[in-house]
Coordinates of C-alpha atoms and ligand atoms in Angstrom, one line a residue:
X1 CA 199.7 128.0 -35.2
X2 CA 197.9 129.1 -38.4
X3 CA 194.2 128.5 -38.8
X4 CA 194.7 125.8 -41.4
X5 CA 197.2 123.9 -39.2
X6 CA 194.9 124.1 -36.1
X7 CA 192.0 122.9 -38.1
X8 CA 194.1 119.9 -39.4
X9 CA 195.1 119.1 -35.8
X10 CA 191.5 119.2 -34.6
X11 CA 190.1 117.1 -37.4
X12 CA 192.9 114.6 -37.1
X13 CA 191.9 113.9 -33.5
X14 CA 188.2 113.9 -34.3
X15 CA 188.6 111.4 -37.1
X16 CA 191.4 109.3 -35.7
X17 CA 193.6 110.2 -38.7
X18 CA 197.4 110.1 -39.2
X19 CA 199.4 112.0 -41.8
X20 CA 202.4 110.2 -43.4
X21 CA 204.9 112.2 -45.5
X22 CA 207.8 111.2 -47.7
X23 CA 211.2 112.9 -47.3
X24 CA 210.7 114.4 -50.8
X25 CA 207.6 116.4 -49.7
X26 CA 207.8 120.2 -49.2
X27 CA 209.2 121.1 -45.7
X28 CA 205.8 122.4 -44.4
X29 CA 204.2 119.1 -45.2
X30 CA 207.0 117.2 -43.4
X31 CA 206.5 119.4 -40.4
X32 CA 202.9 118.8 -40.0
X33 CA 203.1 115.0 -40.6
X34 CA 202.9 112.4 -37.8
X35 CA 205.5 110.3 -39.5
X36 CA 208.1 111.2 -42.1
X37 CA 210.1 108.5 -43.8
X38 CA 210.9 106.6 -47.0
X39 CA 208.4 104.4 -48.8
X40 CA 209.3 101.3 -46.8
X41 CA 209.0 102.9 -43.4
X42 CA 205.7 104.6 -44.4
X43 CA 204.2 101.4 -45.8
X44 CA 204.9 99.7 -42.5
X45 CA 203.4 102.6 -40.5
X46 CA 200.3 102.6 -42.7
X47 CA 199.8 98.8 -42.2
X48 CA 200.4 98.8 -38.4
X49 CA 198.5 102.0 -37.5
X50 CA 195.2 101.9 -35.7
X51 CA 194.1 105.0 -37.4
X52 CA 190.8 105.0 -39.4
X53 CA 192.0 107.6 -41.9
X54 CA 195.5 107.7 -43.5
X55 CA 196.5 110.9 -45.2
X56 CA 199.4 109.9 -47.4
X57 CA 201.6 112.7 -48.7
X58 CA 203.9 111.3 -51.4
X59 CA 203.1 110.1 -54.9
X60 CA 200.3 107.9 -56.1
X61 CA 201.9 104.5 -55.8
X62 CA 202.7 105.1 -52.2
X63 CA 199.1 105.9 -51.3
X64 CA 197.8 103.0 -53.3
X65 CA 200.3 100.7 -51.5
X66 CA 199.0 101.9 -48.2
X67 CA 195.5 101.0 -49.3
X68 CA 196.5 97.6 -50.6
X69 CA 198.2 96.8 -47.3
X70 CA 195.3 98.1 -45.3
X71 CA 192.2 97.6 -47.5
X72 CA 189.9 98.3 -44.5
X73 CA 191.3 101.7 -43.8
X74 CA 190.3 104.8 -45.7
X75 CA 193.4 106.2 -47.4
X76 CA 193.5 109.8 -48.8
X77 CA 196.0 111.2 -51.3
X78 CA 195.6 114.9 -51.2
X79 CA 197.5 115.9 -54.4
X80 CA 195.9 118.8 -56.3
X81 CA 196.8 117.2 -59.6
X82 CA 198.1 114.0 -61.1
X83 CA 201.1 113.0 -58.9
X84 CA 202.6 109.8 -60.3
X85 CA 206.1 108.6 -60.2
X86 CA 207.3 108.5 -63.8
X87 CA 208.2 104.8 -63.3
X88 CA 204.5 104.0 -62.7
X89 CA 203.8 104.3 -66.4
X90 CA 207.1 103.1 -67.8
X91 CA 206.5 99.4 -66.8
X92 CA 203.1 98.6 -68.2
X93 CA 201.4 95.3 -67.2
X94 CA 201.6 94.2 -70.9
X95 CA 205.4 94.7 -71.0
X96 CA 205.9 93.0 -67.7
X97 CA 203.7 90.0 -68.8
X98 CA 205.7 89.7 -72.0
X99 CA 209.0 89.4 -69.9
X100 CA 207.3 86.8 -67.7
X101 CA 206.4 84.8 -70.9
X102 CA 210.0 85.2 -72.2
X103 CA 211.6 84.0 -68.9
X104 CA 209.2 81.5 -67.4
X105 CA 211.7 80.3 -64.7
X106 CA 212.3 83.8 -63.4
X107 CA 210.5 85.6 -60.5
X108 CA 209.5 89.2 -60.8
X109 CA 210.7 91.7 -58.2
X110 CA 209.2 95.1 -58.8
X111 CA 210.4 98.3 -57.2
X112 CA 207.6 99.7 -55.1
X113 CA 207.6 102.7 -57.5
X114 CA 205.4 100.6 -59.8
X115 CA 201.7 100.7 -60.6
X116 CA 199.3 98.5 -58.5
X117 CA 198.7 96.5 -61.7
X118 CA 202.4 95.7 -62.0
X119 CA 202.6 94.8 -58.3
X120 CA 199.8 92.4 -58.9
X121 CA 201.8 90.6 -61.6
X122 CA 205.0 90.5 -59.4
X123 CA 206.3 87.9 -56.9
X124 CA 207.6 90.5 -54.5
X125 CA 208.0 94.2 -54.2
X126 CA 211.1 95.9 -52.9
X127 CA 212.3 99.4 -51.9
X128 CA 215.7 100.7 -52.5
X129 CA 216.6 99.9 -48.9
X130 CA 215.3 96.3 -49.1
X131 CA 216.0 95.3 -52.8
X132 CA 219.3 93.5 -52.2
X133 CA 217.9 91.4 -49.4
X134 CA 214.7 90.5 -51.3
X135 CA 216.6 89.6 -54.5
X136 CA 218.9 87.4 -52.5
X137 CA 216.2 85.7 -50.5
X138 CA 213.6 85.1 -53.2
X139 CA 213.4 81.5 -54.4
X140 CA 214.8 81.9 -58.0
X141 CA 218.1 82.2 -59.7
X142 CA 216.8 84.5 -62.4
X143 CA 215.1 87.7 -61.4
X144 CA 213.1 90.1 -63.7
X145 CA 213.7 93.4 -62.1
X146 CA 211.2 96.2 -63.0
X147 CA 211.1 99.1 -63.7
X148 CA 214.3 100.9 -62.6
X149 CA 217.4 99.8 -64.6
X150 CA 219.7 101.8 -62.4
X151 CA 218.6 100.2 -59.1
X152 CA 218.5 96.9 -60.9
X153 CA 222.1 97.3 -62.1
X154 CA 223.2 98.3 -58.6
X155 CA 221.6 95.1 -57.2
X156 CA 223.3 93.1 -60.0
X157 CA 226.6 94.2 -58.5
X158 CA 225.6 92.7 -55.2
X159 CA 224.2 89.3 -56.1
X160 CA 225.2 86.2 -58.0
X161 CA 221.7 85.9 -59.4
X162 CA 220.9 86.8 -63.0
X163 CA 219.0 90.1 -63.1
X164 CA 216.9 90.8 -66.2
X165 CA 216.7 94.5 -66.4
X166 CA 213.7 96.6 -67.6
X167 CA 214.5 99.8 -69.4
X168 CA 212.9 102.3 -66.9
X169 CA 214.4 104.9 -64.7
X170 CA 213.6 107.9 -62.5
X171 CA 213.9 111.0 -64.6
X172 CA 215.1 113.0 -61.6
X173 CA 218.0 110.8 -60.6
X174 CA 218.9 109.5 -64.1
X175 CA 219.7 113.0 -65.4
X176 CA 222.7 113.4 -63.0
X177 CA 226.0 112.9 -64.9
X178 CA 229.6 112.3 -63.8
X179 CA 230.3 115.9 -64.9
X180 CA 228.0 117.2 -62.2
X181 CA 229.8 115.2 -59.5
X182 CA 233.3 116.1 -60.8
X183 CA 232.4 119.9 -60.8
X184 CA 231.5 119.7 -57.1
X185 CA 234.5 117.5 -56.2
X186 CA 236.9 120.0 -57.9
X187 CA 235.3 123.0 -56.2
X188 CA 235.0 121.5 -52.7
X189 CA 237.9 119.3 -51.9
X190 CA 236.5 117.9 -48.6
X191 CA 233.1 116.8 -49.7
X192 CA 231.8 113.3 -49.5
X193 CA 229.4 112.3 -52.2
X194 CA 226.3 110.3 -51.2
X195 CA 224.0 109.1 -53.9
X196 CA 220.7 107.2 -54.3
X197 CA 220.9 103.9 -56.2
X198 CA 218.4 105.3 -58.8
X199 CA 221.4 107.2 -60.2
X200 CA 223.4 105.9 -63.2
X201 CA 226.3 103.5 -62.5
X202 CA 228.9 106.2 -63.6
X203 CA 227.5 108.5 -60.9
X204 CA 227.4 105.8 -58.3
X205 CA 231.0 104.9 -59.1
X206 CA 232.1 108.4 -58.2
X207 CA 230.2 108.3 -54.9
X208 CA 231.5 107.6 -51.4
X209 CA 228.2 106.1 -50.3
X210 CA 225.2 104.7 -52.2
X211 CA 221.9 104.1 -50.4
X212 CA 218.2 104.7 -49.9
X213 CA 217.0 108.0 -48.5
X214 CA 217.0 106.5 -45.0
X215 CA 220.5 105.0 -45.7
X216 CA 221.7 108.5 -46.8
X217 CA 220.4 110.1 -43.6
X218 CA 222.0 107.5 -41.5
X219 CA 225.3 107.7 -43.3
X220 CA 225.5 111.4 -43.0
X221 CA 224.5 111.4 -39.3
X222 CA 227.3 108.9 -38.4
X223 CA 230.0 110.3 -40.7
X224 CA 232.9 112.3 -39.2
X225 CA 233.0 114.4 -42.4
X226 CA 231.4 117.9 -42.4
X227 CA 230.5 118.6 -46.0
X228 CA 228.4 116.5 -48.3
X229 CA 227.1 116.5 -51.9
X230 CA 223.7 115.0 -51.7
X231 CA 222.7 113.2 -54.9
X232 CA 219.0 112.7 -54.5
X233 CA 215.8 114.7 -54.5
X234 CA 216.3 118.0 -52.7
X235 CA 213.3 117.6 -50.3
X236 CA 215.6 115.4 -48.1
X237 CA 217.4 118.7 -47.2
X238 CA 214.8 119.5 -44.6
X239 CA 215.6 116.3 -42.5
X240 CA 219.3 116.6 -43.2
X241 CA 219.5 120.1 -41.7
X242 CA 217.3 119.1 -38.8
X243 CA 219.5 116.1 -37.9
X244 CA 222.9 117.7 -38.6
X245 CA 222.9 121.4 -37.8
X246 CA 226.7 121.4 -37.7
X247 CA 227.2 120.0 -41.2
X248 CA 227.1 121.6 -44.7
X249 CA 225.2 120.2 -47.7
X250 CA 225.4 120.8 -51.4
X251 CA 222.6 119.8 -53.8
X252 CA 222.3 119.2 -57.5
X253 CA 219.0 120.7 -58.6
X254 CA 217.0 117.5 -58.4
X255 CA 213.3 118.2 -57.9
X256 CA 210.5 115.7 -58.4
X257 CA 207.5 117.8 -59.4
X258 CA 205.1 115.0 -58.6
X259 CA 206.2 115.1 -55.0
X260 CA 205.3 118.8 -54.7
X261 CA 201.6 118.7 -55.3
X262 CA 200.3 118.3 -51.7
X263 CA 199.6 121.4 -49.6
X264 CA 198.2 122.1 -46.1
X265 CA 195.0 123.2 -47.9
X266 CA 194.6 119.9 -49.8
X267 CA 195.2 118.0 -46.6
X268 CA 192.5 120.0 -44.8
X269 CA 190.1 119.3 -47.7
X270 CA 190.8 115.6 -47.4
X271 CA 190.0 115.7 -43.7
X272 CA 187.1 118.1 -43.9
X273 CA 185.3 117.0 -47.1
X274 CA 186.7 113.5 -47.4
X275 CA 188.1 114.4 -50.8
X276 CA 191.0 112.6 -52.6
X277 CA 190.1 109.1 -51.3
X278 CA 192.1 106.3 -53.0
X279 CA 190.3 103.3 -54.3
X280 CA 192.0 100.2 -55.7
X281 CA 190.2 97.4 -57.6
X282 CA 189.5 94.3 -55.3
X283 CA 191.3 91.8 -57.6
X284 CA 194.3 94.1 -57.9
X285 CA 194.4 94.5 -54.1
X286 CA 194.3 90.7 -53.6
X287 CA 197.3 90.0 -55.9
X288 CA 199.3 93.2 -55.2
X289 CA 199.0 92.6 -51.5
X290 CA 200.9 89.3 -51.9
X291 CA 203.9 91.0 -53.4
X292 CA 203.8 93.8 -50.8
X293 CA 203.4 91.3 -48.0
X294 CA 206.4 89.4 -49.4
X295 CA 208.4 92.6 -49.4
X296 CA 207.7 93.1 -45.7
X297 CA 208.3 89.4 -44.9
X298 CA 211.5 88.9 -47.0
X299 CA 213.1 92.1 -45.8
X300 CA 213.0 91.1 -42.2
X301 CA 215.7 89.3 -40.3
X302 CA 218.9 87.8 -41.7
Ligands
SF4_1 S1 212.0 111.2 -57.4 FE1 211.9 109.8 -59.1 S2 211.5 107.8 -58.2 FE2 211.0 109.3 -56.7 S3 208.8 109.7 -57.1 FE3 209.9 111.3 -58.2 S4 210.1 110.3 -60.3 FE4 209.6 108.7 -58.9

């Protein structure tokens, strides 16, 4: 084990810390994490853990969500530079408030990839794996869905409720076009196309399966097919190859730069020097916690 990794291991034990990493992190970060998963799984892990320190390897909204769900724990976000999801600044609190004023009967469901301020204005949060359930369960016929218009339109296809879409998107998933998919389908006749719901409708319509990162992993694992075009961030490759050594994967060049700003060195700094701690304003925590708690509550059971 390298010196850095052994120091991380030692400090983790001394400080009762856990490391959480998203599937879009670099492979070395996924390998040193205690838990690797999507934002839903990791937010549950952060909340339920008995650790005193949570080192969160993802993007800022994820680390802030962990802090909001566990305000008494110390949460560290060891990114060497600003690492926000582009959707965090697309839906501003002012824009969300003006939609609330325009549709006073509607409830606001915000994708977890929103700022803490937007979460504080929302009735419930959701992730891509829980969005359908939450929209269907929340007590309103009209839903303002922020900020991802692609995920929102995907949910609109699955519910009778009226979805009021916000004009936001993930720059990484939204740039994929039907042309990309058709090129691969023409070249590799036996591939199955699996896509994330943050992709455009035209891309989803050309896919054999649409689902969250965990959904994609599960689908691929249980499929009898051997070759797949994976239409989501390329970091998921690490887990796909680990779980399916006998299968072949193709990727469109989808890289989220914000997800690549955490390194073993920055994790060590967080543990050694208590650098990169995340703080969220108390009032924001109070209100945003309600929408995150609602997410965890509404996504349970049938
Ligand atoms: S891949 Fe897209 S949705 Fe995910 S963090 Fe990056 S910008 Fe945000």
